[in-house]
PDB file of C-alpha atoms in Angstrom:
ATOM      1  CA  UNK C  11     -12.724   1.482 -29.590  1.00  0.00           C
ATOM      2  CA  UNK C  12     -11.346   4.061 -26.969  1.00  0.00           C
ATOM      3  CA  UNK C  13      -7.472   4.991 -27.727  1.00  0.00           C
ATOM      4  CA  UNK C  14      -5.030   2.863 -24.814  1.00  0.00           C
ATOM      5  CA  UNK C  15      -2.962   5.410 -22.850  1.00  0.00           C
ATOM      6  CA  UNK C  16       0.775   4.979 -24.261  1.00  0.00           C
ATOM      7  CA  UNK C  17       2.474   6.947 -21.760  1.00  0.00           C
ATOM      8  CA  UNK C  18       6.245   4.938 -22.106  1.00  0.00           C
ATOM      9  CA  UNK C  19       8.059   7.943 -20.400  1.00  0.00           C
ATOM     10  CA  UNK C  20       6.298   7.931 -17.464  1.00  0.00           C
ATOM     11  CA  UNK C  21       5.087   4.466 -17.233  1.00  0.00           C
ATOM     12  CA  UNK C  22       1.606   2.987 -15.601  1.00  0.00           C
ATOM     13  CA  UNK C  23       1.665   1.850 -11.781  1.00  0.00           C
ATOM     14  CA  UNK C  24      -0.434  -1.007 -11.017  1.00  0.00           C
ATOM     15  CA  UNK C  25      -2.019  -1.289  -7.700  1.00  0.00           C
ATOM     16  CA  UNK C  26      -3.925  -3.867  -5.613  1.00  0.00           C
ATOM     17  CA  UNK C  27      -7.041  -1.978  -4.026  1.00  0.00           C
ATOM     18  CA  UNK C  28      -9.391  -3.887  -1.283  1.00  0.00           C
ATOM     19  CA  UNK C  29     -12.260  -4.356  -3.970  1.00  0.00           C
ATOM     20  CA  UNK C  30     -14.233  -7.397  -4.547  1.00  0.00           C
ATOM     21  CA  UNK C  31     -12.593  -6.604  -8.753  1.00  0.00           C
ATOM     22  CA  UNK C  32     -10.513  -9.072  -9.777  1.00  0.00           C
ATOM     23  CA  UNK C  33      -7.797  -6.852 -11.468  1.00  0.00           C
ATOM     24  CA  UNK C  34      -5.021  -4.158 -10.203  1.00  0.00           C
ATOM     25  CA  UNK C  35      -6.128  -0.733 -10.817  1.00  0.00           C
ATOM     26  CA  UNK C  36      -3.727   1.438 -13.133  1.00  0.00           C
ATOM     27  CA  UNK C  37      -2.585   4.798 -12.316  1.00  0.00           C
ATOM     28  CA  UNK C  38      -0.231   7.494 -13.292  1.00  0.00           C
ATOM     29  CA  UNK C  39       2.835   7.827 -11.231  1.00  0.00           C
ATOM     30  CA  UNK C  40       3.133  11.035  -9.141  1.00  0.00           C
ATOM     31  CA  UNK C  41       3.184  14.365 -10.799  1.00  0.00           C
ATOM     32  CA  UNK C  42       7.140  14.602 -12.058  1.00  0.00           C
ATOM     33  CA  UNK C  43       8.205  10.995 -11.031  1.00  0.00           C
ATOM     34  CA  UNK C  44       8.283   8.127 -13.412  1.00  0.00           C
ATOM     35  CA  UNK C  45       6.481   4.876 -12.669  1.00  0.00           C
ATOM     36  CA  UNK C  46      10.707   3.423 -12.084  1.00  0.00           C
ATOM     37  CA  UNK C  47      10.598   5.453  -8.572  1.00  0.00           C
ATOM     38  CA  UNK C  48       7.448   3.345  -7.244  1.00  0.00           C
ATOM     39  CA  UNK C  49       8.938   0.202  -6.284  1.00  0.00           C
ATOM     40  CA  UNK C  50       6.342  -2.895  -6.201  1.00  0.00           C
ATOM     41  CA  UNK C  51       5.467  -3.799  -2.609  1.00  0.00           C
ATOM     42  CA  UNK C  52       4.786   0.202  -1.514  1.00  0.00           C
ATOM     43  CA  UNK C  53       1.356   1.663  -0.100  1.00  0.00           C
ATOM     44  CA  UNK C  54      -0.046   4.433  -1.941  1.00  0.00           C
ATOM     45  CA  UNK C  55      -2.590   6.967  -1.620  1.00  0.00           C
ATOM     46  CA  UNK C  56      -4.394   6.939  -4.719  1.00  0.00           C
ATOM     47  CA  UNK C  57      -8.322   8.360  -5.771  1.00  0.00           C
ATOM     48  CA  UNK C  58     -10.878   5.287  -6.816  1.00  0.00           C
ATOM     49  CA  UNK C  59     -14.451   7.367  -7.151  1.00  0.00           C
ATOM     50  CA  UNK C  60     -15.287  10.040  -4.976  1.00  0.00           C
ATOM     51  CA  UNK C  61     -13.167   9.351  -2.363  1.00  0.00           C
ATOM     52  CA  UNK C  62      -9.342   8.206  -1.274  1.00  0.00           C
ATOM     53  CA  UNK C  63      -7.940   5.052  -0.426  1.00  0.00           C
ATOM     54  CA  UNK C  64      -4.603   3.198   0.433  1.00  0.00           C
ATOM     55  CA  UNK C  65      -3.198   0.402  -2.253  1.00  0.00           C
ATOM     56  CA  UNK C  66      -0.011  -1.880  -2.413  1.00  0.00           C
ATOM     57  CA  UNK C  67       2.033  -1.287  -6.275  1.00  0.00           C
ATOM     58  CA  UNK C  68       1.895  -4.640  -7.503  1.00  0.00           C
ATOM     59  CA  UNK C  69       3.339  -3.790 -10.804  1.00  0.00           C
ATOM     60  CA  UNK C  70       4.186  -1.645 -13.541  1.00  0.00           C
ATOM     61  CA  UNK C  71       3.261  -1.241 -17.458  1.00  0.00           C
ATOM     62  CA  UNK C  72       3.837   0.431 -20.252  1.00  0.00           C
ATOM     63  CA  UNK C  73       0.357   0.921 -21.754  1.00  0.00           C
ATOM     64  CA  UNK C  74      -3.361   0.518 -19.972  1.00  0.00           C
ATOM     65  CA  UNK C  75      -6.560  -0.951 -21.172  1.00  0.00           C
ATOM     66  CA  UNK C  76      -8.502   2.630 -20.211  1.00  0.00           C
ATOM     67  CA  UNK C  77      -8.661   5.783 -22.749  1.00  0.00           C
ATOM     68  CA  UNK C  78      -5.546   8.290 -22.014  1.00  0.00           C
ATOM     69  CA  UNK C  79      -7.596  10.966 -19.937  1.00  0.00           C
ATOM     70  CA  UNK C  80      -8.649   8.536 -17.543  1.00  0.00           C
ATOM     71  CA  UNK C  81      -6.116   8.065 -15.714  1.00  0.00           C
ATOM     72  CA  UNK C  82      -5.382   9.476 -12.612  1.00  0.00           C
ATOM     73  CA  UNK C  83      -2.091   9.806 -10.581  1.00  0.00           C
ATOM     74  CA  UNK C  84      -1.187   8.343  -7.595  1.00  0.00           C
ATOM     75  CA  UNK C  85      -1.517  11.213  -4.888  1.00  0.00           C
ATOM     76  CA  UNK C  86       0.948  10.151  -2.312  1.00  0.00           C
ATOM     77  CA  UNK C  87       3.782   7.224  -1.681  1.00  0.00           C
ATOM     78  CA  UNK C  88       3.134   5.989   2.065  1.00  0.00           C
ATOM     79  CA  UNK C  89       6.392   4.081   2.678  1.00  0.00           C
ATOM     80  CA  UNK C  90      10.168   5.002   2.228  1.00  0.00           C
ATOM     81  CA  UNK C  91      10.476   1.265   1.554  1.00  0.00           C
ATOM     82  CA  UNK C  92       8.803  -1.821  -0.122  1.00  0.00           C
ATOM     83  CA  UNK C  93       6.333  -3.655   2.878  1.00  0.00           C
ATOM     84  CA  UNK C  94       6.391  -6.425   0.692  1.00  0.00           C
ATOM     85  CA  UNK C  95       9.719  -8.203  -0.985  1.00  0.00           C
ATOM     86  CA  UNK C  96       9.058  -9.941  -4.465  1.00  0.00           C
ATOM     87  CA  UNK C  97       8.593 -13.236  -3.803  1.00  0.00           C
ATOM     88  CA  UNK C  98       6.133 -11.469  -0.878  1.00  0.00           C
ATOM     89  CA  UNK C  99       4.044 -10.352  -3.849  1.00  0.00           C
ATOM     90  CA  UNK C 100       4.439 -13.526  -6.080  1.00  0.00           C
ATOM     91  CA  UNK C 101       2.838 -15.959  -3.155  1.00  0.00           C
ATOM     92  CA  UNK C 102       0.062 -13.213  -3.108  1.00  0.00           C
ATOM     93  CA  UNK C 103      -0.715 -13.243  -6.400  1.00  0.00           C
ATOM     94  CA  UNK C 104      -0.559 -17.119  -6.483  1.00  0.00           C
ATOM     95  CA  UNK C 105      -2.942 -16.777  -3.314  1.00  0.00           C
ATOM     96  CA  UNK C 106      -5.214 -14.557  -5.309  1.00  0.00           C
ATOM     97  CA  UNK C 107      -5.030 -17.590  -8.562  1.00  0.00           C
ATOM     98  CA  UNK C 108      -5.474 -20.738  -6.372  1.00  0.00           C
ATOM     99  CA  UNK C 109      -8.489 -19.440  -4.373  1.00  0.00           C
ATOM    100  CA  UNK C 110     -10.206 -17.677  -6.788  1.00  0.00           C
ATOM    101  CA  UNK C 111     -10.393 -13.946  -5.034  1.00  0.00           C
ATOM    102  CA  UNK C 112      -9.801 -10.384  -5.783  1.00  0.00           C
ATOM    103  CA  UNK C 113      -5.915  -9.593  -5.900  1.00  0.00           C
ATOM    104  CA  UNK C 114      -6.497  -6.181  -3.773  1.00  0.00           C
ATOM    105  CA  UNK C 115      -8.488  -8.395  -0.892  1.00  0.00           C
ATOM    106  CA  UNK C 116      -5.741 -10.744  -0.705  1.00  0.00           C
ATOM    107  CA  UNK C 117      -2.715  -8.111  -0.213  1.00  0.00           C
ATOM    108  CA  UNK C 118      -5.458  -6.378   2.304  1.00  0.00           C
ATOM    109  CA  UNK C 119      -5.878  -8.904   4.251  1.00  0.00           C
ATOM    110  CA  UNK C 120      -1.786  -9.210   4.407  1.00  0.00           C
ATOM    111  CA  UNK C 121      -1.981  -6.049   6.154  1.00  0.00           C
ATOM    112  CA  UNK C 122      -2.811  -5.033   9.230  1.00  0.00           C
ATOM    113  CA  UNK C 123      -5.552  -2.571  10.228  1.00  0.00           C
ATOM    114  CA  UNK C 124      -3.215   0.206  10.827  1.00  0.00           C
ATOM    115  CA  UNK C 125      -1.264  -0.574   7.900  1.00  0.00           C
ATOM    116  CA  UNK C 126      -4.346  -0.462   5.577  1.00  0.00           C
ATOM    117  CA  UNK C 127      -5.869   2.732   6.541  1.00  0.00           C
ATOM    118  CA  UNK C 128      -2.486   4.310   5.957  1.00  0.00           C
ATOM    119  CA  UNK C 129      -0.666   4.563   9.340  1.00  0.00           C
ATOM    120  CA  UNK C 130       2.970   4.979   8.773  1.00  0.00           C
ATOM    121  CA  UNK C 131       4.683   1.860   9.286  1.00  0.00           C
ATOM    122  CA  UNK C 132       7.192   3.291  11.887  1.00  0.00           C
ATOM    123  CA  UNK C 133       5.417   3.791  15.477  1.00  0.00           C
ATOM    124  CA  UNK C 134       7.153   5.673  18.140  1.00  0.00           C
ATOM    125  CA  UNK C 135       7.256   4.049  21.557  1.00  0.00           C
ATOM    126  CA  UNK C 136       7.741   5.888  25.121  1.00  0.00           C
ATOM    127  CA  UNK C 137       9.295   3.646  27.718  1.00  0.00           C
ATOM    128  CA  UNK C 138      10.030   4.697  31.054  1.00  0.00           C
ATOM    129  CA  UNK C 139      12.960   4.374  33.201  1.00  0.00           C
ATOM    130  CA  UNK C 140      12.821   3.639  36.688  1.00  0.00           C
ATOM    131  CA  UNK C 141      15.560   5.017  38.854  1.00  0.00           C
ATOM    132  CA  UNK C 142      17.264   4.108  41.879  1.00  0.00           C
ATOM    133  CA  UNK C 143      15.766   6.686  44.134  1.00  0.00           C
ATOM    134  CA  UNK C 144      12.095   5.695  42.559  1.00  0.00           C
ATOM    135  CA  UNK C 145      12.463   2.008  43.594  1.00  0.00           C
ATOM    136  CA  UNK C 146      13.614   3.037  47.563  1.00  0.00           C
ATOM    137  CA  UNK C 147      11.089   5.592  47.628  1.00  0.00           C
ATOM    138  CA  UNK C 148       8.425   2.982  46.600  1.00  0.00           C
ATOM    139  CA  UNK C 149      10.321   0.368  49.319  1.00  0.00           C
ATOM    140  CA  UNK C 150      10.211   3.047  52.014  1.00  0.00           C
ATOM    141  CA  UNK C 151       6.200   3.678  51.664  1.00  0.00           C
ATOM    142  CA  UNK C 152       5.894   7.210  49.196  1.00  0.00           C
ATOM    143  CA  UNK C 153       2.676   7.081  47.730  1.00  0.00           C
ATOM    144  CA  UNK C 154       2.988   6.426  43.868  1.00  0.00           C
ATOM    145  CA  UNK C 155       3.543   9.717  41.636  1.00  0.00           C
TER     146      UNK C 155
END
């Protein structure tokens, strides 16, 4: 029987990836940060396979079901701030229960699009002010510039 990763200083981050697996995938925390300083409700960055993908922490642990090297940590923390509060994350995970579907689906499709290909959640806006001297132009006939 493989040898569960104790790794109480540090801690194991759970997090909800957009697989059809009915269980939270367990990562390290980022290299010198403790599992404490990634709140539940956060996107991160993390490696499943090959290739890169964005998750939501759902929770923390002290010890995982896989071997101690198998771990991997969590290569970036998206958001400043939880997206989603905790009773956010307990009516998803009842969600997940009651209709019988993978945990990381169900806090994907919470998401938007954006959101779950790792856009950051603040978006700049340009507005445009329209002056005085732009509205008689327009009034006297000045083509538009």
């Amino acid at each position: 029987m493989p040898e569960r990763a104790p790794t109480p200083e540090r801690g194991i981050v759970r997090v909800a990836i957009d697989r059809p697996l009915r269980t939270a995938f367990d990562y390290q925390p980022p290299v010198g940060l403790a599992a404490a300083a990634v709140p539940a409700g956060v996107r991160v960055r993390v490696p499943v396979g090959g290739s890169r993908t964005v998750g939501v922490v759902i929770g923390h642990a002290e010890r995982s079901d896989l071997p101690a090297g198998r771990l991997k940590p969590i290569e970036a923390i998206l958001d400043e701030r939880p997206l989603f509060d905790p009773p956010a994350l307990e009516l998803l995970r009842w969600a997940a229960g009651y209709y019988h579907h993978p945990i990381g689906e169900v806090v994907a499709a919470a998401l938007p699009r954006a959101l779950r290909a790792g856009a950051p959640l603040e978006v700049c806006a340009e507005f445009l002010l329209c002056l005085a001297a732009g509205v008689a132009a327009r009034a006297a006939g000045e083509p538009r510039r």
